[in-house]
Structure formats: C-alpha cells, structure tokens
Amino acid sequence: MKYKAFFNVALSLPLLGLTTLPVAAKKPVISNIQSPNQQAVILTFPSDVILAKDEILVPEQSSGPSPFGSIPVLFFYNAATGEGATSRLDSSGKYQFVGSISGFAKGWTHIVGTNNGDVFFYNAATGEGATARIDNNGKYQYVGSISGFAKGWTHIASAHRGSLLFYNSRTGEGATARIDNAGKYQYVGSISGFAKGWTHIVGNKNGGLFFYNATTGEGATALLDNGGNYQFVGSISGFAKDWTHIVSANQGSLLFYNAPTGEGATARLDSAGNYTFVRSISGFAKGWTRISSTGDGALLFYNASTGDGATARIDNTGNYTFVGSLSGFASGWSHITGL
C-alpha cells in the first residue's frame, strides 16, 4: 500500500492565548505496574500498537546497521488491516515516501517512537508489546516481542532519548521504562499518585513532559531523564479547554490544535520543565485526525477520512511556518508516529 504526501490545507497556526501551563491535581506519578517476567513497565496511550512476536512483520530491512540519531522518519500503521509504511520528513518539511509494510498484527492500540530510532508497540486489551527499529533512511527492522505488560494503559509518552512514561487515566497509576538504541526494553519503576483524567501527555527530547486535561483546562509539567527517572515540576491552570491534539516538535516546542474549530497555538517547554506560551494561530483546516512530528521540528497533518495531508515546521523558539499541502494518502491510517 502506497501513499503520497498529504494534506490540502493552508496552515497558519495560532495558539489560543494560554499563558499558563498544566495544573496537575497531583504530581503525575507512576504507580505499581506489574511487569511479570520481564524488565518492563507500561503506560497507556490508547492509540499505540504492538506486534506480537510472530506477528510483527519485518519488511524491507537495510543490510547492515544505519546511523540512528535525530531520525526524520514517520511510521504509519492501520490497526484494522495490519498494514504499515514508512516515510521521511526532513527538517525543511519535505516529505518522501519510503516503502509499505504488510503483515503486522492487527489491533495495536499504542505505537510510540523515540529519538533513538526505536518504535514501541502495545496492546492495551492483551498486555502484549514489541519493539522495532527504524533507521535514518526509513528502513524498518523488528527487534522482539514482549509479553506480560499490565493491561489498560491509556497513555504512553516518550521523552529524552528512549525513556517512556506509562499512565492509566482511570486509576492514576503510572510507570517508567527505557528502550536503548538497540531496541532493548528495560523497566525502571512504578509511580502512584497521578491525578486521574489527563487526556493528553506529551514528551519532548529535552526530557520535558506536558500533561493536559481537555475537560477542565488544567495542565502540569514534569521531567523524565535519560535513565527513566521521573520528577514533577509544577501545575498550570488557565488553558483553553477542548484542545484535541498537542504535539511536541524540535527542542521543546509544542503545537496545540482544535479539530472542530481549526484554532491552534504554540508554546515552549524547556529542559527544566518551564512552560512559556508563544502565540495563537488561526486558520487551520478543521478535521485533521493525526498530527505527527519528527525531532527536528517538521510536522505532518493527516485526515484519515479523506487522505489529505500537509506539512509545516516549528522552530526551537515555537514559531510556526506552513510548508505545503499533500494529497493522495491512503485513508484509514490509525497511527502515524514520528521519531
């Protein structure tokens, strides 16, 4: 299955005037997470997916190791069909399709990319997981399956270079883990006491974490270091409600988007977990279902119903620039993950 660039919307993103950041009713913490016979902990993000051992496909693989670093790559997955694909999105916002991949297990609920070039798959219903690697050229390589994760994680966020935060919005439980640059998974520790009901958790490669509740407008920030150690920073109130997408790009920049209204905004989250509003942006097309980013600031917008797409950029000060629209994408991608 091939898909092209995507998007037919001229974006000019402003952020609804938010000057304060998240207020965490409680320090987001991570709680006892059971990781049976494996060194792993899991957080939930309902839309990530993991392939089981024999179900993860190993598409075209590059012959020999490729350099992993700031990976300008996107991974596409369709939970209903098990189809996948990779593409490149460089720092200028230029999109290039790499190749399609078939044979993935269906039903992965969460798929998370790291700045190391790792991809983590998780199934919230079964507790199954898996890891894979994608190199600078978009070549995919399966690493291994992982069983025994706790079920029901609603969010899984990546921060720093390979650290993961798991969160259950219903129970307030959490945990942290690490994936090294070879795709090997290691559990770090459980955390309890998180506020319940966070709807969005976003991590950046500076190690910052941003928590947001779309119903209340509350938010909070925290830090997750390279060893998977979690530290709460502070709560923030006064956010506009109902943001549907929050995406991290570049060195700590954030993009906010409201799919029903087309409103947007940008902000900054530095390496100390300090939040700064940058500006609001209006004029976005309505109805984007996926917004994904690569570590160097490039953004991809996608509409799963129409197959339309677009690219843009956010620099390391939070300034947004539209690049171009793209059409011809396959419809129905349930996950698009940037590394």
Coordinates of C-alpha atoms in Angstrom, one line a residue:
M1 CA 0.0 0.0 0.0
K2 CA 1.5 3.3 -1.0
Y3 CA 0.6 6.7 0.0
K4 CA 1.9 10.0 -1.0
A5 CA 2.3 13.3 0.7
F6 CA -0.7 14.5 2.3
F7 CA -2.8 17.5 3.0
N8 CA -4.6 20.3 1.3
V9 CA -4.8 22.9 4.0
A10 CA -3.0 26.1 4.3
L11 CA -2.0 26.2 7.9
S12 CA -1.1 29.2 9.9
L13 CA -1.2 28.0 13.4
P14 CA -2.0 30.3 16.3
L15 CA -2.5 29.1 19.8
L16 CA -5.4 30.1 21.9
G17 CA -4.0 32.5 24.4
L18 CA -2.7 30.3 27.1
T19 CA -0.1 31.8 29.2
T20 CA -0.1 29.2 31.9
L21 CA 0.5 25.6 31.7
P22 CA -0.9 22.5 33.1
V23 CA -2.1 22.2 36.6
A24 CA -1.6 18.7 37.9
A25 CA -4.1 18.0 40.5
K26 CA -1.4 15.8 41.9
K27 CA 2.1 15.3 40.8
P28 CA 1.8 13.0 37.9
V29 CA 3.5 10.0 39.3
I30 CA 3.7 6.4 38.3
S31 CA 2.3 3.6 40.2
N32 CA 2.8 -0.1 40.7
I33 CA 2.9 -1.6 37.3
Q34 CA 3.3 -5.3 37.0
S35 CA 5.9 -6.5 34.6
P36 CA 5.9 -10.2 35.1
N37 CA 8.9 -12.0 33.8
Q38 CA 10.3 -9.1 32.0
Q39 CA 12.0 -5.9 32.8
A40 CA 9.4 -3.6 31.5
V41 CA 6.7 -1.2 32.6
I42 CA 3.9 0.1 30.6
L43 CA 2.0 3.3 30.3
T44 CA -1.1 3.6 28.2
F45 CA -1.8 5.6 25.3
P46 CA -4.8 4.2 23.6
S47 CA -3.6 4.6 20.1
D48 CA -0.3 2.8 20.1
V49 CA 0.1 -0.7 18.8
I50 CA 2.4 -3.6 19.3
L51 CA 3.0 -6.6 17.4
A52 CA 3.3 -10.0 19.0
K53 CA 6.4 -12.0 18.5
D54 CA 5.5 -13.9 15.4
E55 CA 3.1 -11.2 14.2
I56 CA 5.5 -8.3 13.8
L57 CA 6.5 -8.1 10.3
V58 CA 9.9 -7.5 9.2
P59 CA 9.6 -5.5 5.9
E60 CA 12.4 -4.5 3.8
Q61 CA 15.4 -4.2 6.1
S62 CA 18.6 -2.4 5.3
S63 CA 21.6 -4.6 5.0
G64 CA 23.7 -3.5 7.9
P65 CA 23.3 -1.0 10.7
S66 CA 22.3 2.5 9.8
P67 CA 23.1 5.5 11.9
F68 CA 20.4 6.4 14.4
G69 CA 20.2 9.9 15.8
S70 CA 17.8 12.7 15.1
I71 CA 15.6 10.5 12.9
P72 CA 13.5 12.4 10.3
V73 CA 11.2 9.4 9.8
L74 CA 7.4 8.7 10.2
F75 CA 5.8 5.3 10.8
F76 CA 2.3 4.6 9.5
Y77 CA 0.0 1.8 10.8
N78 CA -3.6 0.7 10.2
A79 CA -4.9 -1.2 13.3
A80 CA -7.8 -2.6 11.3
T81 CA -5.8 -4.1 8.5
G82 CA -2.3 -4.6 9.9
E83 CA -0.8 -2.6 7.1
G84 CA 2.1 -0.2 7.6
A85 CA 4.6 2.1 5.9
T86 CA 7.5 4.4 6.5
S87 CA 8.3 7.8 5.1
R88 CA 10.9 10.6 5.6
L89 CA 10.1 14.1 6.6
D90 CA 13.2 16.3 6.7
S91 CA 13.8 19.5 8.7
S92 CA 12.5 21.7 5.9
G93 CA 9.2 19.9 5.8
K94 CA 9.9 17.9 2.6
Y95 CA 8.0 14.6 2.5
Q96 CA 9.2 11.4 0.8
F97 CA 7.5 8.0 0.8
V98 CA 9.9 5.1 1.6
G99 CA 8.0 1.9 1.5
S100 CA 4.9 -0.1 2.5
I101 CA 5.0 -2.9 5.0
S102 CA 2.4 -5.7 5.4
G103 CA 2.0 -8.5 7.9
F104 CA 1.7 -6.5 11.2
A105 CA -0.6 -7.9 13.9
K106 CA -3.9 -6.0 14.0
G107 CA -5.2 -4.1 17.0
W108 CA -2.2 -2.4 18.4
T109 CA -3.6 0.4 20.5
H110 CA -0.4 2.4 21.1
I111 CA 2.7 3.0 18.9
V112 CA 5.4 5.3 20.3
G113 CA 8.6 6.4 18.6
T114 CA 11.7 7.5 20.4
N115 CA 14.6 9.9 19.4
N116 CA 16.9 6.8 19.4
G117 CA 15.0 5.4 16.4
D118 CA 13.0 2.9 18.4
V119 CA 9.4 2.0 17.9
F120 CA 7.4 0.6 20.9
F121 CA 4.1 -1.3 20.3
Y122 CA 1.5 -2.0 22.9
N123 CA -2.0 -3.6 23.0
A124 CA -4.0 -2.3 26.0
A125 CA -6.5 -5.2 25.7
T126 CA -4.0 -8.0 25.8
G127 CA -0.9 -6.6 27.5
E128 CA 1.3 -7.6 24.6
G129 CA 4.1 -5.4 23.4
A130 CA 7.0 -5.3 21.0
T131 CA 9.9 -3.2 19.8
A132 CA 11.4 -2.4 16.4
R133 CA 14.0 0.0 14.9
I134 CA 13.8 2.4 12.0
D135 CA 16.9 3.9 10.6
N136 CA 17.6 7.3 9.1
N137 CA 16.5 6.1 5.7
G138 CA 13.1 4.8 6.9
K139 CA 14.1 1.1 6.8
Y140 CA 12.2 -0.9 9.4
Q141 CA 13.6 -3.8 11.5
Y142 CA 11.8 -5.9 14.0
V143 CA 13.6 -6.4 17.4
G144 CA 11.5 -8.5 19.6
S145 CA 8.1 -9.2 21.3
I146 CA 7.3 -8.5 25.0
S147 CA 4.5 -10.1 27.0
G148 CA 3.3 -9.6 30.5
F149 CA 2.5 -5.9 30.4
A150 CA -0.3 -4.6 32.6
K151 CA -3.4 -4.1 30.6
G152 CA -5.3 -0.9 30.3
W153 CA -2.6 1.7 30.0
T154 CA -4.2 4.7 28.3
H155 CA -1.1 6.8 27.6
I156 CA 2.5 6.1 26.7
A157 CA 4.8 9.1 26.1
S158 CA 8.4 9.2 25.0
A159 CA 10.8 11.8 26.4
H160 CA 14.5 12.4 26.3
R161 CA 16.3 9.7 24.3
G162 CA 14.5 6.5 24.8
S163 CA 12.7 7.0 28.2
L164 CA 9.0 6.1 28.4
L165 CA 6.2 7.1 30.7
F166 CA 3.1 4.9 31.1
Y167 CA -0.1 6.3 32.6
N168 CA -3.6 5.0 33.3
S169 CA -6.1 7.9 33.3
R170 CA -8.8 5.8 35.1
T171 CA -6.6 4.8 38.1
G172 CA -3.9 7.4 38.2
E173 CA -1.2 4.7 38.1
G174 CA 2.0 5.2 36.2
A175 CA 5.4 3.7 35.5
T176 CA 8.6 4.4 33.6
A177 CA 10.9 2.4 31.3
R178 CA 13.8 2.7 28.9
I179 CA 14.5 1.5 25.4
D180 CA 18.1 1.6 24.3
N181 CA 19.5 2.3 20.9
A182 CA 19.3 -1.3 20.0
G183 CA 15.6 -1.6 20.8
K184 CA 16.1 -3.4 24.1
Y185 CA 13.4 -2.7 26.7
Q186 CA 14.1 -2.2 30.4
Y187 CA 11.6 -1.5 33.2
V188 CA 12.6 1.4 35.6
G189 CA 9.9 1.8 38.2
S190 CA 6.3 2.3 39.1
I191 CA 4.7 5.6 40.2
S192 CA 1.5 6.2 42.1
G193 CA -0.4 9.3 42.9
F194 CA -1.0 10.8 39.5
A195 CA -4.2 12.9 39.0
K196 CA -6.8 10.9 37.1
G197 CA -8.3 12.1 33.9
W198 CA -5.3 13.5 32.0
T199 CA -6.4 13.4 28.3
H200 CA -3.0 14.3 26.8
I201 CA 0.6 13.6 27.8
V202 CA 3.3 14.8 25.5
G203 CA 7.1 14.3 25.9
N204 CA 10.0 16.1 24.2
K205 CA 13.6 15.2 23.6
N206 CA 14.7 17.7 26.2
G207 CA 13.1 15.4 28.8
G208 CA 10.1 17.6 29.4
L209 CA 6.6 16.2 29.9
F210 CA 3.4 18.1 29.4
F211 CA 0.1 17.0 31.0
Y212 CA -3.3 18.4 29.9
N213 CA -7.0 17.8 30.7
A214 CA -9.2 18.8 27.8
T215 CA -12.3 18.9 30.0
T216 CA -11.0 21.2 32.8
G217 CA -8.2 23.1 31.1
E218 CA -5.8 22.1 33.8
G219 CA -2.2 21.2 33.0
A220 CA 1.2 20.3 34.5
T221 CA 4.8 19.7 33.7
A222 CA 7.4 17.2 34.7
L223 CA 10.7 15.8 33.7
L224 CA 11.9 12.3 32.6
D225 CA 15.6 11.9 32.4
N226 CA 17.8 9.6 30.3
G227 CA 17.6 6.9 32.9
G228 CA 13.8 6.9 33.1
N229 CA 13.7 8.8 36.4
Y230 CA 10.6 11.0 36.8
Q231 CA 10.3 14.4 38.6
F232 CA 7.2 16.5 38.9
V233 CA 7.8 20.2 38.2
G234 CA 4.6 22.1 38.6
S235 CA 0.9 22.5 37.9
I236 CA -0.6 25.1 35.5
S237 CA -4.2 26.3 35.2
G238 CA -6.0 28.6 32.7
F239 CA -5.6 26.6 29.5
A240 CA -8.3 26.7 26.9
K241 CA -10.5 23.6 27.0
D242 CA -11.0 21.1 24.3
W243 CA -7.7 21.0 22.5
T244 CA -7.8 17.8 20.5
H245 CA -4.2 17.5 19.6
I246 CA -0.9 18.5 21.3
V247 CA 2.3 17.7 19.6
S248 CA 5.9 18.2 20.6
A249 CA 8.5 19.1 17.9
N250 CA 12.0 20.4 17.7
Q251 CA 13.8 21.2 21.0
G252 CA 10.8 21.6 23.3
S253 CA 8.3 23.4 21.1
L254 CA 4.6 22.5 21.4
L255 CA 1.7 22.8 18.9
F256 CA -1.9 22.9 20.1
Y257 CA -4.8 22.2 17.7
N258 CA -8.6 22.1 17.9
A259 CA -10.0 19.8 15.2
P260 CA -13.6 21.1 15.4
T261 CA -12.7 24.8 15.3
G262 CA -9.4 25.0 13.4
E263 CA -7.8 27.0 16.2
G264 CA -4.2 26.5 17.2
A265 CA -1.3 27.8 19.2
T266 CA 2.4 27.2 20.0
A267 CA 4.3 27.2 23.3
R268 CA 7.7 26.1 24.7
L269 CA 8.7 23.6 27.3
D270 CA 12.3 23.8 28.2
S271 CA 14.7 21.3 29.7
A272 CA 13.8 22.4 33.2
G273 CA 10.1 21.8 32.6
N274 CA 9.3 25.5 32.4
Y275 CA 6.3 26.3 30.2
T276 CA 6.1 29.5 28.0
F277 CA 3.2 30.5 25.7
V278 CA 4.4 31.7 22.3
R279 CA 1.4 32.7 20.2
S280 CA -2.0 31.7 19.0
I281 CA -2.7 30.7 15.4
S282 CA -6.0 30.7 13.5
G283 CA -6.9 29.5 10.0
F284 CA -6.1 25.8 10.3
A285 CA -8.2 23.4 8.3
K286 CA -10.8 21.6 10.5
G287 CA -10.9 17.9 11.0
W288 CA -7.2 16.8 11.0
T289 CA -7.2 13.4 12.7
R290 CA -3.4 13.0 13.1
I291 CA -0.6 15.4 13.7
S292 CA 2.8 13.9 14.0
S293 CA 6.3 15.4 14.2
T294 CA 9.9 14.4 13.8
G295 CA 12.6 15.5 16.3
D296 CA 13.9 18.3 14.1
G297 CA 10.7 20.3 14.0
A298 CA 8.9 19.0 10.9
L299 CA 5.1 18.4 11.2
L300 CA 2.8 16.2 9.3
F301 CA -1.0 16.7 9.2
Y302 CA -3.3 13.9 8.1
N303 CA -7.1 13.4 7.7
A304 CA -7.9 9.7 7.9
S305 CA -11.3 10.1 6.2
T306 CA -10.1 12.0 3.1
G307 CA -6.4 11.0 2.8
D308 CA -5.5 14.7 2.7
G309 CA -2.3 15.9 4.3
A310 CA 0.1 18.8 4.8
T311 CA 3.5 19.7 6.2
A312 CA 4.7 22.5 8.4
R313 CA 7.6 23.5 10.7
I314 CA 8.1 24.7 14.2
D315 CA 11.5 26.1 15.2
N316 CA 13.1 25.8 18.6
T317 CA 11.5 29.1 19.7
G318 CA 8.0 27.9 18.9
N319 CA 7.5 29.8 15.7
Y320 CA 5.2 28.0 13.2
T321 CA 5.7 28.0 9.3
F322 CA 3.4 26.3 6.9
V323 CA 5.3 24.3 4.2
G324 CA 2.8 22.7 1.8
S325 CA -0.3 20.6 1.2
L326 CA -0.2 16.9 0.1
S327 CA -2.8 14.7 -1.4
G328 CA -3.1 11.0 -2.3
F329 CA -2.5 9.4 1.1
A330 CA -4.3 6.2 1.8
S331 CA -7.3 6.7 4.1
G332 CA -7.7 4.9 7.4
W333 CA -4.3 5.2 9.0
S334 CA -4.9 4.8 12.7
H335 CA -1.4 5.7 13.9
I336 CA 1.3 7.9 12.5
T337 CA 4.3 8.1 14.7
G338 CA 7.3 10.4 14.4
L339 CA 10.8 9.5 15.6

